[in-house]
Structure formats: structure tokens, C-alpha cells
PDB file of C-alpha atoms in Angstrom:
ATOM      1  CA  MET A  17      20.583 -13.386 -24.073  1.00 82.00           C
ATOM      2  CA  ALA A  18      20.915 -11.760 -27.491  1.00 84.00           C
ATOM      3  CA  ALA A  19      19.131 -13.281 -30.446  1.00 88.00           C
ATOM      4  CA  LYS A  20      17.700 -12.251 -33.790  1.00 90.00           C
ATOM      5  CA  LEU A  21      14.774 -13.980 -35.471  1.00 90.00           C
ATOM      6  CA  VAL A  22      15.111 -14.241 -39.257  1.00 95.00           C
ATOM      7  CA  PRO A  23      12.306 -15.805 -41.319  1.00 95.00           C
ATOM      8  CA  TYR A  24      13.553 -18.540 -43.656  1.00 95.00           C
ATOM      9  CA  LEU A  25      11.253 -19.044 -46.620  1.00 95.00           C
ATOM     10  CA  MET A  26      11.255 -22.200 -48.708  1.00 94.00           C
ATOM     11  CA  SER A  27      10.443 -21.387 -52.314  1.00 94.00           C
ATOM     12  CA  GLU A  28       9.801 -23.036 -55.639  1.00 93.00           C
ATOM     13  CA  ASP A  29      11.845 -20.185 -57.193  1.00 95.00           C
ATOM     14  CA  ALA A  30      13.882 -18.341 -54.563  1.00 97.00           C
ATOM     15  CA  ARG A  31      15.490 -15.948 -57.045  1.00 97.00           C
ATOM     16  CA  ALA A  32      12.142 -14.796 -58.479  1.00 97.00           C
ATOM     17  CA  GLN A  33      10.572 -14.539 -55.032  1.00 97.00           C
ATOM     18  CA  ALA A  34      13.519 -12.491 -53.731  1.00 98.00           C
ATOM     19  CA  GLU A  35      13.298 -10.199 -56.763  1.00 98.00           C
ATOM     20  CA  PHE A  36       9.580  -9.691 -56.087  1.00 98.00           C
ATOM     21  CA  TYR A  37      10.250  -8.747 -52.453  1.00 98.00           C
ATOM     22  CA  LYS A  38      13.202  -6.574 -53.470  1.00 98.00           C
ATOM     23  CA  ASN A  39      10.931  -4.545 -55.751  1.00 97.00           C
ATOM     24  CA  ALA A  40       7.856  -4.536 -53.488  1.00 97.00           C
ATOM     25  CA  LEU A  41       9.733  -3.630 -50.309  1.00 97.00           C
ATOM     26  CA  SER A  42      12.729  -1.599 -51.508  1.00 96.00           C
ATOM     27  CA  GLY A  43      15.068  -4.471 -50.766  1.00 96.00           C
ATOM     28  CA  GLU A  44      18.516  -5.690 -51.648  1.00 97.00           C
ATOM     29  CA  VAL A  45      19.905  -9.173 -52.267  1.00 98.00           C
ATOM     30  CA  HIS A  46      23.189  -9.542 -50.373  1.00 97.00           C
ATOM     31  CA  PHE A  47      24.196 -13.157 -50.879  1.00 97.00           C
ATOM     32  CA  VAL A  48      23.262 -16.144 -53.047  1.00 97.00           C
ATOM     33  CA  LYS A  49      24.827 -19.595 -52.733  1.00 97.00           C
ATOM     34  CA  THR A  50      23.753 -22.292 -55.157  1.00 96.00           C
ATOM     35  CA  LEU A  51      23.861 -26.037 -54.811  1.00 93.00           C
ATOM     36  CA  GLY A  52      26.309 -25.999 -57.721  1.00 91.00           C
ATOM     37  CA  GLU A  53      28.918 -24.666 -55.288  1.00 92.00           C
ATOM     38  CA  VAL A  54      28.667 -27.896 -53.280  1.00 90.00           C
ATOM     39  CA  PRO A  55      30.819 -30.784 -54.549  1.00 90.00           C
ATOM     40  CA  GLY A  56      28.860 -33.740 -55.870  1.00 90.00           C
ATOM     41  CA  THR A  57      25.634 -31.852 -56.646  1.00 87.00           C
ATOM     42  CA  PRO A  58      23.743 -33.456 -59.552  1.00 89.00           C
ATOM     43  CA  GLU A  59      23.774 -31.357 -62.727  1.00 89.00           C
ATOM     44  CA  ALA A  60      19.984 -30.871 -62.645  1.00 86.00           C
ATOM     45  CA  ALA A  61      20.175 -29.187 -59.215  1.00 87.00           C
ATOM     46  CA  LYS A  62      23.256 -26.982 -59.696  1.00 91.00           C
ATOM     47  CA  ASP A  63      21.281 -23.757 -60.302  1.00 95.00           C
ATOM     48  CA  LYS A  64      19.029 -24.266 -57.275  1.00 95.00           C
ATOM     49  CA  VAL A  65      19.448 -21.710 -54.492  1.00 97.00           C
ATOM     50  CA  MET A  66      20.807 -23.230 -51.314  1.00 96.00           C
ATOM     51  CA  HIS A  67      20.852 -19.936 -49.372  1.00 97.00           C
ATOM     52  CA  LEU A  68      19.858 -16.378 -50.266  1.00 98.00           C
ATOM     53  CA  VAL A  69      20.015 -13.335 -47.979  1.00 98.00           C
ATOM     54  CA  LEU A  70      17.769 -10.364 -48.643  1.00 97.00           C
ATOM     55  CA  THR A  71      17.003  -7.197 -46.697  1.00 97.00           C
ATOM     56  CA  VAL A  72      13.637  -5.476 -47.149  1.00 97.00           C
ATOM     57  CA  ALA A  73      11.923  -2.322 -45.877  1.00 95.00           C
ATOM     58  CA  GLY A  74      14.992  -1.020 -44.117  1.00 93.00           C
ATOM     59  CA  GLU A  75      17.038  -3.570 -42.227  1.00 93.00           C
ATOM     60  CA  ASN A  76      14.642  -6.526 -42.089  1.00 96.00           C
ATOM     61  CA  THR A  77      16.343  -9.727 -43.177  1.00 97.00           C
ATOM     62  CA  LEU A  78      14.767 -12.658 -44.992  1.00 97.00           C
ATOM     63  CA  PHE A  79      16.478 -15.906 -45.938  1.00 98.00           C
ATOM     64  CA  LEU A  80      15.218 -17.922 -48.919  1.00 97.00           C
ATOM     65  CA  SER A  81      16.041 -21.314 -50.344  1.00 96.00           C
ATOM     66  CA  ASP A  82      14.729 -23.390 -53.221  1.00 95.00           C
ATOM     67  CA  SER A  83      12.633 -26.302 -52.053  1.00 90.00           C
ATOM     68  CA  PHE A  84      12.690 -29.754 -53.580  1.00 81.00           C
ATOM     69  CA  GLN A  85       9.043 -30.222 -52.606  1.00 79.00           C
ATOM     70  CA  PRO A  86       6.075 -27.996 -53.435  1.00 77.00           C
ATOM     71  CA  ALA A  87       6.368 -24.829 -51.336  1.00 72.00           C
ATOM     72  CA  GLU A  88       2.892 -24.194 -50.035  1.00 73.00           C
ATOM     73  CA  GLY A  89       1.725 -21.191 -48.032  1.00 67.00           C
ATOM     74  CA  SER A  90       0.454 -21.671 -44.523  1.00 68.00           C
ATOM     75  CA  ARG A  91      -2.047 -19.842 -42.386  1.00 69.00           C
ATOM     76  CA  ASN A  92      -0.050 -20.980 -39.353  1.00 80.00           C
ATOM     77  CA  MET A  93       2.309 -18.049 -39.724  1.00 87.00           C
ATOM     78  CA  SER A  94       2.256 -14.479 -41.042  1.00 93.00           C
ATOM     79  CA  LEU A  95       5.007 -11.954 -41.552  1.00 96.00           C
ATOM     80  CA  SER A  96       4.074  -8.660 -39.925  1.00 96.00           C
ATOM     81  CA  LEU A  97       5.743  -5.524 -41.207  1.00 96.00           C
ATOM     82  CA  ALA A  98       5.211  -2.260 -39.304  1.00 96.00           C
ATOM     83  CA  PHE A  99       5.878   1.065 -41.007  1.00 96.00           C
ATOM     84  CA  ASP A 100       6.280   4.569 -39.583  1.00 96.00           C
ATOM     85  CA  ASP A 101       4.783   6.144 -42.714  1.00 95.00           C
ATOM     86  CA  GLU A 102       1.249   5.428 -43.991  1.00 96.00           C
ATOM     87  CA  ALA A 103       2.159   5.980 -47.658  1.00 97.00           C
ATOM     88  CA  GLU A 104       5.050   3.494 -47.435  1.00 96.00           C
ATOM     89  CA  ALA A 105       2.806   0.957 -45.685  1.00 97.00           C
ATOM     90  CA  ARG A 106       0.063   1.365 -48.280  1.00 97.00           C
ATOM     91  CA  ASN A 107       2.600   1.043 -51.121  1.00 97.00           C
ATOM     92  CA  ALA A 108       4.052  -2.177 -49.649  1.00 97.00           C
ATOM     93  CA  TYR A 109       0.539  -3.577 -49.130  1.00 98.00           C
ATOM     94  CA  THR A 110      -0.405  -2.801 -52.748  1.00 98.00           C
ATOM     95  CA  LYS A 111       2.776  -4.256 -54.253  1.00 98.00           C
ATOM     96  CA  LEU A 112       2.701  -7.414 -52.119  1.00 98.00           C
ATOM     97  CA  GLY A 113      -0.928  -7.937 -53.124  1.00 97.00           C
ATOM     98  CA  GLU A 114      -0.207  -7.871 -56.872  1.00 96.00           C
ATOM     99  CA  GLU A 115      -1.261 -11.274 -58.255  1.00 96.00           C
ATOM    100  CA  GLY A 116      -1.971 -12.304 -54.665  1.00 96.00           C
ATOM    101  CA  THR A 117      -5.060 -12.415 -52.469  1.00 96.00           C
ATOM    102  CA  ILE A 118      -6.364  -9.554 -50.383  1.00 96.00           C
ATOM    103  CA  LYS A 119      -7.393 -10.934 -46.979  1.00 96.00           C
ATOM    104  CA  PHE A 120      -8.166  -7.623 -45.240  1.00 96.00           C
ATOM    105  CA  PRO A 121      -8.151  -4.212 -46.928  1.00 97.00           C
ATOM    106  CA  PHE A 122      -5.575  -1.702 -45.727  1.00 98.00           C
ATOM    107  CA  GLU A 123      -7.760   0.634 -43.670  1.00 97.00           C
ATOM    108  CA  HIS A 124      -7.823   2.621 -40.466  1.00 96.00           C
ATOM    109  CA  GLN A 125      -8.796   0.228 -37.656  1.00 95.00           C
ATOM    110  CA  PRO A 126     -10.781   0.797 -34.437  1.00 95.00           C
ATOM    111  CA  TRP A 127      -7.601   0.411 -32.362  1.00 93.00           C
ATOM    112  CA  GLY A 128      -6.080   3.440 -34.107  1.00 93.00           C
ATOM    113  CA  ALA A 129      -3.640   1.890 -36.564  1.00 95.00           C
ATOM    114  CA  TYR A 130      -3.843   1.250 -40.280  1.00 97.00           C
ATOM    115  CA  TYR A 131      -3.816  -2.480 -40.990  1.00 98.00           C
ATOM    116  CA  GLY A 132      -4.177  -4.768 -43.992  1.00 98.00           C
ATOM    117  CA  GLU A 133      -3.404  -8.381 -44.787  1.00 97.00           C
ATOM    118  CA  VAL A 134      -2.455  -9.987 -48.098  1.00 97.00           C
ATOM    119  CA  VAL A 135      -1.302 -13.391 -49.245  1.00 96.00           C
ATOM    120  CA  ASP A 136       1.329 -12.725 -51.904  1.00 96.00           C
ATOM    121  CA  ARG A 137       1.718 -14.631 -55.177  1.00 95.00           C
ATOM    122  CA  TYR A 138       4.073 -17.049 -53.409  1.00 94.00           C
ATOM    123  CA  GLY A 139       1.598 -17.960 -50.676  1.00 93.00           C
ATOM    124  CA  VAL A 140       3.224 -15.907 -47.907  1.00 95.00           C
ATOM    125  CA  THR A 141       0.809 -14.025 -45.638  1.00 95.00           C
ATOM    126  CA  TRP A 142       1.815 -10.428 -44.843  1.00 97.00           C
ATOM    127  CA  GLN A 143       0.269  -8.215 -42.190  1.00 97.00           C
ATOM    128  CA  ILE A 144       1.042  -4.580 -42.985  1.00 98.00           C
ATOM    129  CA  VAL A 145       0.671  -2.095 -40.151  1.00 97.00           C
ATOM    130  CA  LYS A 146       1.082   1.665 -39.724  1.00 96.00           C
TER     131      LYS A 146
END
């Protein structure tokens, strides 16, 4: 069986969140479809993002969509991003933590890896590993 897991993030502002990840993780937005492209969408919702595709930190894909309810972070799930280079990992950790919350500092751990955890400004928990 072949499958690929792609995180799908619900956002209060998918465009801004994607731009943040694009800058923090050297990403690229590949596709944006708005609700305005769907017949019958109310005028007030036409600019809302129905589906956005973004790659970050190489070839890692994230999907984002605007939510019609408050998009709240959850401790039930974290996104873990493993880097080959310590400087790149530290840079991603620092940028993701801007205006966010540092949960664990990015430091060398007893098991031999560098590890840090942040909750970004959008409430998404990131585990950064080298």
C-alpha cells in the first residue's frame, strides 16, 4: 500500500499563516482556491480560502483552509520536522517561535539529538529535531 500523510490545518487566516510558514521554513505556495470560485458562495465568504497547498523545508506538504469557527491549537497533535543540519533546524525553531510560545528550548538532548518545541503564533505545536 502506498500512502502519503499530509497535515491539513484549519486557520482563521490561511493566507497569512501560509505566508508565515513560507518565510519561516523556506516554503512555497503552489495552489490557492477560494470559496469565490464555487457557484453560489455568499459575497462575504468569497475571499475565504477553501484549499491552499504549501511546501516547506524541502518537499514537506501542508494543506490549509480558512475555518468558519475559531481555529484553536491542540496539544493532541504536534508537527515534527527533522533537519539534517543543526543551523537550519535552529533557524526554523527561532522563526516558528516568533510571537509564539517556547515549550522546550532547542538544545542538545541526552539521547544525542538536538530538540526543541514551540507553539507558533497560530497555535500549531512544532517539534524541531536535528
